[in-house]
PDB file of C-alpha atoms in Angstrom:
ATOM      1  CA  MET J  26       6.993  -7.516  66.749  1.00  0.00           C
ATOM      2  CA  ILE J  27      10.012  -9.787  66.355  1.00  0.00           C
ATOM      3  CA  LEU J  28      13.245  -8.852  64.590  1.00  0.00           C
ATOM      4  CA  ILE J  29      15.228 -11.559  62.774  1.00  0.00           C
ATOM      5  CA  ALA J  30      18.707 -11.127  61.298  1.00  0.00           C
ATOM      6  CA  ASP J  31      20.650 -13.384  58.959  1.00  0.00           C
ATOM      7  CA  SER J  32      24.136 -11.909  58.905  1.00  0.00           C
ATOM      8  CA  GLY J  33      27.133 -12.793  56.769  1.00  0.00           C
ATOM      9  CA  SER J  34      30.492 -11.149  56.308  1.00  0.00           C
ATOM     10  CA  THR J  35      29.287  -8.880  53.488  1.00  0.00           C
ATOM     11  CA  LYS J  36      25.590  -8.267  54.168  1.00  0.00           C
ATOM     12  CA  THR J  37      22.881  -8.709  56.778  1.00  0.00           C
ATOM     13  CA  ASP J  38      19.242  -9.438  55.957  1.00  0.00           C
ATOM     14  CA  TRP J  39      16.758  -8.188  58.560  1.00  0.00           C
ATOM     15  CA  ALA J  40      13.052  -8.951  58.802  1.00  0.00           C
ATOM     16  CA  LEU J  41      10.550  -7.342  61.156  1.00  0.00           C
ATOM     17  CA  VAL J  42       7.945 -10.021  61.765  1.00  0.00           C
ATOM     18  CA  ASP J  43       4.388  -9.696  63.029  1.00  0.00           C
ATOM     19  CA  ASP J  44       2.135 -12.761  63.330  1.00  0.00           C
ATOM     20  CA  HIS J  45       4.549 -14.933  61.290  1.00  0.00           C
ATOM     21  CA  GLN J  46       4.594 -12.439  58.426  1.00  0.00           C
ATOM     22  CA  ALA J  47       7.463 -10.158  57.431  1.00  0.00           C
ATOM     23  CA  VAL J  48       6.154  -6.592  57.541  1.00  0.00           C
ATOM     24  CA  LYS J  49       9.525  -4.981  56.766  1.00  0.00           C
ATOM     25  CA  GLU J  50      12.730  -6.283  55.192  1.00  0.00           C
ATOM     26  CA  ILE J  51      16.023  -4.346  55.310  1.00  0.00           C
ATOM     27  CA  LYS J  52      19.588  -4.995  54.203  1.00  0.00           C
ATOM     28  CA  THR J  53      22.654  -3.639  55.977  1.00  0.00           C
ATOM     29  CA  GLN J  54      26.359  -4.379  55.867  1.00  0.00           C
ATOM     30  CA  GLY J  55      27.702  -7.647  57.235  1.00  0.00           C
ATOM     31  CA  LEU J  56      28.130  -7.708  61.024  1.00  0.00           C
ATOM     32  CA  ASN J  57      30.682 -10.448  61.569  1.00  0.00           C
ATOM     33  CA  PRO J  58      32.154  -9.758  65.057  1.00  0.00           C
ATOM     34  CA  PHE J  59      35.494 -11.166  63.925  1.00  0.00           C
ATOM     35  CA  GLN J  60      35.678  -8.373  61.343  1.00  0.00           C
ATOM     36  CA  VAL J  61      33.953  -5.435  63.048  1.00  0.00           C
ATOM     37  CA  SER J  62      33.837  -4.228  66.654  1.00  0.00           C
ATOM     38  CA  GLY J  63      30.795  -3.996  68.887  1.00  0.00           C
ATOM     39  CA  GLU J  64      30.844  -0.207  68.436  1.00  0.00           C
ATOM     40  CA  GLN J  65      30.832  -0.613  64.653  1.00  0.00           C
ATOM     41  CA  ILE J  66      27.939  -3.076  64.852  1.00  0.00           C
ATOM     42  CA  ALA J  67      25.951  -0.613  66.959  1.00  0.00           C
ATOM     43  CA  ALA J  68      26.778   2.246  64.582  1.00  0.00           C
ATOM     44  CA  GLU J  69      25.605   0.242  61.567  1.00  0.00           C
ATOM     45  CA  ILE J  70      22.345  -0.644  63.317  1.00  0.00           C
ATOM     46  CA  ARG J  71      21.726   3.001  64.187  1.00  0.00           C
ATOM     47  CA  SER J  72      22.535   4.369  60.740  1.00  0.00           C
ATOM     48  CA  ALA J  73      21.298   1.643  58.377  1.00  0.00           C
ATOM     49  CA  LEU J  74      18.588  -0.274  60.256  1.00  0.00           C
ATOM     50  CA  LEU J  75      16.764   1.967  62.726  1.00  0.00           C
ATOM     51  CA  PRO J  76      15.729   4.647  60.187  1.00  0.00           C
ATOM     52  CA  HIS J  77      13.808   1.941  58.276  1.00  0.00           C
ATOM     53  CA  LEU J  78      11.967   0.505  61.292  1.00  0.00           C
ATOM     54  CA  PRO J  79       8.626   1.938  62.470  1.00  0.00           C
ATOM     55  CA  THR J  80       9.852   1.619  66.055  1.00  0.00           C
ATOM     56  CA  SER J  81      13.006   0.683  67.932  1.00  0.00           C
ATOM     57  CA  GLU J  82      10.932  -1.387  70.380  1.00  0.00           C
ATOM     58  CA  VAL J  83      10.577  -5.098  69.629  1.00  0.00           C
ATOM     59  CA  ASP J  84       9.406  -8.087  71.631  1.00  0.00           C
ATOM     60  CA  ALA J  85      12.405 -10.258  70.727  1.00  0.00           C
ATOM     61  CA  VAL J  86      15.477 -10.422  68.503  1.00  0.00           C
ATOM     62  CA  TYR J  87      16.905 -13.518  66.813  1.00  0.00           C
ATOM     63  CA  PHE J  88      20.318 -12.798  65.306  1.00  0.00           C
ATOM     64  CA  TYR J  89      22.031 -15.581  63.334  1.00  0.00           C
ATOM     65  CA  GLY J  90      25.435 -14.547  62.072  1.00  0.00           C
ATOM     66  CA  ALA J  91      28.782 -15.517  60.645  1.00  0.00           C
ATOM     67  CA  GLY J  92      31.439 -15.249  63.332  1.00  0.00           C
ATOM     68  CA  CYS J  93      28.921 -15.530  66.169  1.00  0.00           C
ATOM     69  CA  THR J  94      30.928 -18.030  68.176  1.00  0.00           C
ATOM     70  CA  PRO J  95      30.159 -18.371  71.914  1.00  0.00           C
ATOM     71  CA  GLU J  96      32.933 -15.933  72.819  1.00  0.00           C
ATOM     72  CA  LYS J  97      31.722 -13.326  70.308  1.00  0.00           C
ATOM     73  CA  GLN J  98      27.970 -13.617  70.944  1.00  0.00           C
ATOM     74  CA  PRO J  99      27.980 -11.214  73.958  1.00  0.00           C
ATOM     75  CA  ILE J 100      29.529  -8.493  71.779  1.00  0.00           C
ATOM     76  CA  VAL J 101      26.681  -8.697  69.269  1.00  0.00           C
ATOM     77  CA  GLU J 102      24.020  -8.973  71.965  1.00  0.00           C
ATOM     78  CA  GLN J 103      25.333  -5.870  73.723  1.00  0.00           C
ATOM     79  CA  ALA J 104      25.275  -3.910  70.450  1.00  0.00           C
ATOM     80  CA  LEU J 105      21.663  -4.991  69.870  1.00  0.00           C
ATOM     81  CA  ARG J 106      20.604  -4.034  73.395  1.00  0.00           C
ATOM     82  CA  ASP J 107      22.419  -0.692  73.120  1.00  0.00           C
ATOM     83  CA  THR J 108      20.459   0.262  70.008  1.00  0.00           C
ATOM     84  CA  LEU J 109      17.082  -1.474  70.389  1.00  0.00           C
ATOM     85  CA  THR J 110      14.527  -1.704  73.166  1.00  0.00           C
ATOM     86  CA  ILE J 111      14.031  -5.451  73.516  1.00  0.00           C
ATOM     87  CA  ARG J 112      11.125  -6.363  75.789  1.00  0.00           C
ATOM     88  CA  ASN J 113      11.834 -10.071  76.092  1.00  0.00           C
ATOM     89  CA  HIS J 114      14.738 -12.192  74.893  1.00  0.00           C
ATOM     90  CA  CYS J 115      17.651 -11.533  72.573  1.00  0.00           C
ATOM     91  CA  THR J 116      19.142 -14.614  70.918  1.00  0.00           C
ATOM     92  CA  VAL J 117      22.510 -14.454  69.144  1.00  0.00           C
ATOM     93  CA  ALA J 118      23.678 -17.657  67.454  1.00  0.00           C
ATOM     94  CA  SER J 119      25.755 -18.897  64.539  1.00  0.00           C
ATOM     95  CA  ASP J 120      24.674 -18.654  60.915  1.00  0.00           C
ATOM     96  CA  MET J 121      24.959 -22.450  60.854  1.00  0.00           C
ATOM     97  CA  LEU J 122      22.160 -22.750  63.415  1.00  0.00           C
ATOM     98  CA  GLY J 123      20.094 -20.314  61.350  1.00  0.00           C
ATOM     99  CA  ALA J 124      20.624 -22.474  58.264  1.00  0.00           C
ATOM    100  CA  ALA J 125      19.676 -25.605  60.226  1.00  0.00           C
ATOM    101  CA  ILE J 126      16.427 -24.045  61.441  1.00  0.00           C
ATOM    102  CA  ALA J 127      15.667 -22.831  57.911  1.00  0.00           C
ATOM    103  CA  VAL J 128      16.048 -26.230  56.227  1.00  0.00           C
ATOM    104  CA  CYS J 129      15.022 -28.577  59.060  1.00  0.00           C
ATOM    105  CA  GLY J 130      12.523 -26.547  61.088  1.00  0.00           C
ATOM    106  CA  HIS J 131      12.068 -28.312  64.389  1.00  0.00           C
ATOM    107  CA  GLU J 132      12.861 -31.787  63.060  1.00  0.00           C
ATOM    108  CA  PRO J 133      16.196 -33.647  63.238  1.00  0.00           C
ATOM    109  CA  GLY J 134      18.334 -33.519  60.122  1.00  0.00           C
ATOM    110  CA  ILE J 135      21.649 -32.576  58.612  1.00  0.00           C
ATOM    111  CA  ALA J 136      21.998 -28.984  57.435  1.00  0.00           C
ATOM    112  CA  CYS J 137      24.535 -27.677  54.939  1.00  0.00           C
ATOM    113  CA  ILE J 138      25.629 -24.293  53.616  1.00  0.00           C
ATOM    114  CA  LEU J 139      26.968 -24.078  50.056  1.00  0.00           C
ATOM    115  CA  GLY J 140      28.102 -20.572  49.185  1.00  0.00           C
ATOM    116  CA  THR J 141      31.478 -18.880  48.854  1.00  0.00           C
ATOM    117  CA  GLY J 142      32.435 -21.276  51.647  1.00  0.00           C
ATOM    118  CA  SER J 143      30.751 -24.461  52.849  1.00  0.00           C
ATOM    119  CA  ASN J 144      29.681 -25.748  56.250  1.00  0.00           C
ATOM    120  CA  SER J 145      27.486 -28.452  57.747  1.00  0.00           C
ATOM    121  CA  CYS J 146      26.072 -29.726  61.007  1.00  0.00           C
ATOM    122  CA  ALA J 147      23.969 -32.412  62.636  1.00  0.00           C
ATOM    123  CA  TYR J 148      20.823 -30.863  64.128  1.00  0.00           C
ATOM    124  CA  ASP J 149      18.439 -32.496  66.628  1.00  0.00           C
ATOM    125  CA  GLY J 150      15.506 -30.179  65.988  1.00  0.00           C
ATOM    126  CA  GLU J 151      16.601 -27.576  68.529  1.00  0.00           C
ATOM    127  CA  ARG J 152      20.377 -27.312  68.555  1.00  0.00           C
ATOM    128  CA  ILE J 153      23.522 -28.272  66.697  1.00  0.00           C
ATOM    129  CA  VAL J 154      24.861 -31.526  68.128  1.00  0.00           C
ATOM    130  CA  LYS J 155      27.934 -31.866  65.889  1.00  0.00           C
ATOM    131  CA  ASN J 156      29.818 -29.665  63.453  1.00  0.00           C
ATOM    132  CA  VAL J 157      32.679 -30.756  61.225  1.00  0.00           C
ATOM    133  CA  SER J 158      34.980 -27.769  60.823  1.00  0.00           C
ATOM    134  CA  PRO J 159      34.932 -26.574  57.186  1.00  0.00           C
ATOM    135  CA  LEU J 160      38.595 -25.446  57.511  1.00  0.00           C
ATOM    136  CA  GLY J 161      38.378 -22.767  54.806  1.00  0.00           C
ATOM    137  CA  PHE J 162      39.048 -22.980  51.093  1.00  0.00           C
ATOM    138  CA  ILE J 163      42.729 -23.963  51.390  1.00  0.00           C
ATOM    139  CA  LEU J 164      42.259 -26.960  53.686  1.00  0.00           C
ATOM    140  CA  GLY J 165      38.578 -27.686  53.128  1.00  0.00           C
ATOM    141  CA  ASP J 166      35.348 -25.936  52.091  1.00  0.00           C
ATOM    142  CA  GLU J 167      34.636 -28.791  49.694  1.00  0.00           C
ATOM    143  CA  GLY J 168      31.703 -28.094  47.369  1.00  0.00           C
ATOM    144  CA  SER J 169      31.915 -24.330  47.889  1.00  0.00           C
ATOM    145  CA  GLY J 170      32.338 -21.609  45.295  1.00  0.00           C
ATOM    146  CA  ALA J 171      35.863 -20.839  46.487  1.00  0.00           C
ATOM    147  CA  SER J 172      36.939 -24.478  46.442  1.00  0.00           C
ATOM    148  CA  MET J 173      35.418 -25.184  43.037  1.00  0.00           C
ATOM    149  CA  GLY J 174      36.921 -21.969  41.692  1.00  0.00           C
ATOM    150  CA  LYS J 175      40.343 -23.059  42.919  1.00  0.00           C
ATOM    151  CA  TYR J 176      40.177 -26.407  41.130  1.00  0.00           C
ATOM    152  CA  LEU J 177      38.537 -24.866  38.063  1.00  0.00           C
ATOM    153  CA  LEU J 178      41.438 -22.448  37.570  1.00  0.00           C
ATOM    154  CA  GLY J 179      43.946 -25.233  38.139  1.00  0.00           C
ATOM    155  CA  ASN J 180      42.295 -27.395  35.495  1.00  0.00           C
ATOM    156  CA  LEU J 181      42.201 -24.557  32.986  1.00  0.00           C
ATOM    157  CA  LEU J 182      45.735 -23.273  33.562  1.00  0.00           C
ATOM    158  CA  LYS J 183      47.139 -26.805  33.403  1.00  0.00           C
ATOM    159  CA  ARG J 184      45.026 -27.435  30.276  1.00  0.00           C
ATOM    160  CA  GLN J 185      43.217 -30.446  31.720  1.00  0.00           C
ATOM    161  CA  TRP J 186      39.951 -29.625  29.978  1.00  0.00           C
ATOM    162  CA  PRO J 187      39.005 -29.448  26.280  1.00  0.00           C
ATOM    163  CA  GLU J 188      40.544 -26.513  24.403  1.00  0.00           C
ATOM    164  CA  ALA J 189      37.110 -25.151  23.494  1.00  0.00           C
ATOM    165  CA  ILE J 190      36.260 -24.643  27.181  1.00  0.00           C
ATOM    166  CA  ILE J 191      39.661 -23.105  27.911  1.00  0.00           C
ATOM    167  CA  GLU J 192      39.265 -20.650  25.020  1.00  0.00           C
ATOM    168  CA  ARG J 193      35.747 -19.806  26.214  1.00  0.00           C
ATOM    169  CA  PHE J 194      37.109 -18.965  29.675  1.00  0.00           C
ATOM    170  CA  HIS J 195      39.847 -16.685  28.339  1.00  0.00           C
ATOM    171  CA  ALA J 196      37.368 -14.945  26.015  1.00  0.00           C
ATOM    172  CA  LYS J 197      35.023 -14.288  28.938  1.00  0.00           C
ATOM    173  CA  TYR J 198      37.533 -13.119  31.560  1.00  0.00           C
ATOM    174  CA  GLY J 199      40.713 -12.157  29.695  1.00  0.00           C
ATOM    175  CA  LEU J 200      42.921 -13.041  32.646  1.00  0.00           C
ATOM    176  CA  THR J 201      46.525 -14.124  32.280  1.00  0.00           C
ATOM    177  CA  ALA J 202      48.077 -16.788  34.491  1.00  0.00           C
ATOM    178  CA  ALA J 203      50.190 -14.085  36.175  1.00  0.00           C
ATOM    179  CA  GLU J 204      47.100 -12.002  36.973  1.00  0.00           C
ATOM    180  CA  ILE J 205      45.295 -15.002  38.444  1.00  0.00           C
ATOM    181  CA  ILE J 206      48.282 -15.930  40.600  1.00  0.00           C
ATOM    182  CA  ASP J 207      48.546 -12.345  41.829  1.00  0.00           C
ATOM    183  CA  ARG J 208      44.857 -12.233  42.778  1.00  0.00           C
ATOM    184  CA  VAL J 209      45.020 -15.567  44.603  1.00  0.00           C
ATOM    185  CA  TYR J 210      48.349 -15.230  46.404  1.00  0.00           C
ATOM    186  CA  ARG J 211      48.864 -11.496  46.888  1.00  0.00           C
ATOM    187  CA  GLN J 212      45.520  -9.698  46.904  1.00  0.00           C
ATOM    188  CA  PRO J 213      42.907  -9.655  49.694  1.00  0.00           C
ATOM    189  CA  ARG J 214      39.788 -11.867  49.700  1.00  0.00           C
ATOM    190  CA  PRO J 215      41.084 -14.621  47.374  1.00  0.00           C
ATOM    191  CA  ASN J 216      38.089 -16.764  48.356  1.00  0.00           C
ATOM    192  CA  THR J 217      35.679 -14.223  46.863  1.00  0.00           C
ATOM    193  CA  PHE J 218      37.807 -13.997  43.708  1.00  0.00           C
ATOM    194  CA  LEU J 219      37.818 -17.780  43.290  1.00  0.00           C
ATOM    195  CA  ALA J 220      34.059 -18.036  43.865  1.00  0.00           C
ATOM    196  CA  SER J 221      33.435 -15.369  41.201  1.00  0.00           C
ATOM    197  CA  PHE J 222      33.976 -17.987  38.483  1.00  0.00           C
ATOM    198  CA  MET J 223      30.932 -20.055  39.422  1.00  0.00           C
ATOM    199  CA  PRO J 224      28.834 -18.399  36.659  1.00  0.00           C
ATOM    200  CA  PHE J 225      31.281 -19.865  34.126  1.00  0.00           C
ATOM    201  CA  LEU J 226      30.557 -23.348  35.464  1.00  0.00           C
ATOM    202  CA  GLU J 227      26.821 -22.667  35.293  1.00  0.00           C
ATOM    203  CA  GLU J 228      27.073 -21.469  31.681  1.00  0.00           C
ATOM    204  CA  ASN J 229      29.021 -24.588  30.705  1.00  0.00           C
ATOM    205  CA  LEU J 230      27.170 -27.161  32.773  1.00  0.00           C
ATOM    206  CA  HIS J 231      26.020 -28.819  29.545  1.00  0.00           C
ATOM    207  CA  GLU J 232      29.616 -29.888  28.946  1.00  0.00           C
ATOM    208  CA  PRO J 233      30.079 -33.428  30.353  1.00  0.00           C
ATOM    209  CA  VAL J 234      33.468 -32.605  31.889  1.00  0.00           C
ATOM    210  CA  VAL J 235      32.027 -29.577  33.696  1.00  0.00           C
ATOM    211  CA  TYR J 236      28.946 -31.428  34.917  1.00  0.00           C
ATOM    212  CA  GLN J 237      31.090 -34.257  36.271  1.00  0.00           C
ATOM    213  CA  PHE J 238      33.446 -31.745  37.892  1.00  0.00           C
ATOM    214  CA  VAL J 239      30.605 -30.080  39.798  1.00  0.00           C
ATOM    215  CA  LYS J 240      29.121 -33.410  40.880  1.00  0.00           C
ATOM    216  CA  ASP J 241      32.514 -34.722  42.024  1.00  0.00           C
ATOM    217  CA  ASN J 242      33.019 -31.591  44.148  1.00  0.00           C
ATOM    218  CA  PHE J 243      29.648 -32.137  45.804  1.00  0.00           C
ATOM    219  CA  ARG J 244      30.491 -35.806  46.418  1.00  0.00           C
ATOM    220  CA  SER J 245      33.737 -34.709  48.067  1.00  0.00           C
ATOM    221  CA  PHE J 246      31.756 -32.404  50.361  1.00  0.00           C
ATOM    222  CA  LEU J 247      29.387 -35.247  51.282  1.00  0.00           C
ATOM    223  CA  GLN J 248      32.148 -37.793  51.815  1.00  0.00           C
ATOM    224  CA  ARG J 249      34.457 -35.591  53.876  1.00  0.00           C
ATOM    225  CA  ASN J 250      31.813 -33.795  55.937  1.00  0.00           C
ATOM    226  CA  VAL J 251      28.286 -35.205  55.923  1.00  0.00           C
ATOM    227  CA  LYS J 252      29.340 -38.832  56.347  1.00  0.00           C
ATOM    228  CA  GLN J 253      30.838 -37.932  59.730  1.00  0.00           C
ATOM    229  CA  TYR J 254      27.340 -37.382  61.155  1.00  0.00           C
ATOM    230  CA  GLU J 255      25.351 -40.216  62.669  1.00  0.00           C
ATOM    231  CA  GLY J 256      22.259 -40.921  60.580  1.00  0.00           C
ATOM    232  CA  TRP J 257      23.702 -39.573  57.318  1.00  0.00           C
ATOM    233  CA  ASN J 258      22.069 -42.435  55.399  1.00  0.00           C
ATOM    234  CA  ARG J 259      18.570 -41.929  56.848  1.00  0.00           C
ATOM    235  CA  LEU J 260      18.152 -38.278  57.870  1.00  0.00           C
ATOM    236  CA  PRO J 261      17.096 -35.597  55.353  1.00  0.00           C
ATOM    237  CA  ILE J 262      20.030 -33.457  54.237  1.00  0.00           C
ATOM    238  CA  GLY J 263      19.008 -29.859  53.614  1.00  0.00           C
ATOM    239  CA  PHE J 264      20.957 -27.133  51.863  1.00  0.00           C
ATOM    240  CA  ASN J 265      21.125 -23.374  52.168  1.00  0.00           C
ATOM    241  CA  GLY J 266      22.802 -21.265  49.486  1.00  0.00           C
ATOM    242  CA  SER J 267      22.505 -20.269  45.853  1.00  0.00           C
ATOM    243  CA  LEU J 268      24.888 -23.017  44.688  1.00  0.00           C
ATOM    244  CA  ALA J 269      22.516 -25.714  45.925  1.00  0.00           C
ATOM    245  CA  GLN J 270      19.685 -24.146  43.922  1.00  0.00           C
ATOM    246  CA  ILE J 271      21.661 -23.488  40.746  1.00  0.00           C
ATOM    247  CA  TYR J 272      23.291 -26.916  40.696  1.00  0.00           C
ATOM    248  CA  ARG J 273      20.359 -28.864  42.131  1.00  0.00           C
ATOM    249  CA  GLN J 274      20.561 -31.675  39.561  1.00  0.00           C
ATOM    250  CA  PRO J 275      24.236 -32.632  40.018  1.00  0.00           C
ATOM    251  CA  LEU J 276      23.794 -32.146  43.779  1.00  0.00           C
ATOM    252  CA  ALA J 277      20.815 -34.521  43.840  1.00  0.00           C
ATOM    253  CA  GLU J 278      22.771 -37.075  41.812  1.00  0.00           C
ATOM    254  CA  ALA J 279      25.743 -36.784  44.160  1.00  0.00           C
ATOM    255  CA  LEU J 280      23.471 -37.450  47.147  1.00  0.00           C
ATOM    256  CA  GLU J 281      21.868 -40.440  45.447  1.00  0.00           C
ATOM    257  CA  GLU J 282      25.247 -41.911  44.545  1.00  0.00           C
ATOM    258  CA  GLU J 283      26.367 -41.541  48.168  1.00  0.00           C
ATOM    259  CA  GLY J 284      23.200 -43.175  49.496  1.00  0.00           C
ATOM    260  CA  MET J 285      21.780 -39.993  51.010  1.00  0.00           C
ATOM    261  CA  HIS J 286      18.339 -38.357  51.067  1.00  0.00           C
ATOM    262  CA  LEU J 287      17.888 -34.803  49.782  1.00  0.00           C
ATOM    263  CA  GLY J 288      15.925 -32.552  52.104  1.00  0.00           C
ATOM    264  CA  ARG J 289      14.891 -28.940  51.638  1.00  0.00           C
ATOM    265  CA  ILE J 290      16.893 -26.462  49.540  1.00  0.00           C
ATOM    266  CA  VAL J 291      16.605 -22.728  50.280  1.00  0.00           C
ATOM    267  CA  LYS J 292      18.520 -19.888  48.647  1.00  0.00           C
ATOM    268  CA  ALA J 293      18.526 -17.862  51.878  1.00  0.00           C
ATOM    269  CA  PRO J 294      17.358 -18.916  55.345  1.00  0.00           C
ATOM    270  CA  MET J 295      15.051 -15.997  56.180  1.00  0.00           C
ATOM    271  CA  GLU J 296      11.818 -17.612  54.931  1.00  0.00           C
ATOM    272  CA  GLY J 297      12.462 -20.720  57.015  1.00  0.00           C
ATOM    273  CA  LEU J 298      13.464 -18.679  60.061  1.00  0.00           C
ATOM    274  CA  ILE J 299      10.174 -16.763  59.912  1.00  0.00           C
ATOM    275  CA  LYS J 300       8.164 -19.984  59.590  1.00  0.00           C
ATOM    276  CA  SER J 301       9.948 -21.508  62.580  1.00  0.00           C
ATOM    277  CA  LEU J 302       8.785 -18.821  65.013  1.00  0.00           C
TER     278      LEU J 302
END
């Protein structure tokens, strides 16, 4: 039995795998070691994961998580070893490596994450060989939900788009400019708030100005991140995240216009992580 985890800041997907098949799938809270302590990680595993497993003994654990930088990996590994009986190895690595394995398998490629935030890396089939820092939604995160939400609100509040679209937005959300500014500048988790408007873009993707907006944001992500990797014009470029699936057509067009080759798109990396074992 092998246990795989794909952990973000809000949730963790676990899969107990036997003979390359998931025999049990569980969700727990996010276990980002920058946000929770090792003791909290262990407590969450004991209370939310172990009761759903047939046994606490596993042959190996592969944990891919947000915040699992080299200095934080020992914290997560210790929490796993404190709560599970692991017969062989315990691997703790970044969520970016998990995404790379999911979309590239064991072949070289460029892997990207498009979610609330964005990220990317060059992958040689085994490890990440280069990573352009995403820098977060204020300085970077091009092509992400938070970044697109930021520019979307700016366009609407400055009345840069057709009045019909602006009226549609206000009818759907009923937010004043003052309320939006308060949520962005004074309330916690502004990135999640900004990304919450992605459904509005999806609903209005038939509008030429919206379609072009989404494609331009993806082109910005490709230009400012992916083009920094050697082989960007010949290697497959794979994507992990719901945005890549929902906006596949403008994403594919953005890649074509930048002279790039679209690789695999997965909503979540777990399926690819299981296949890679």
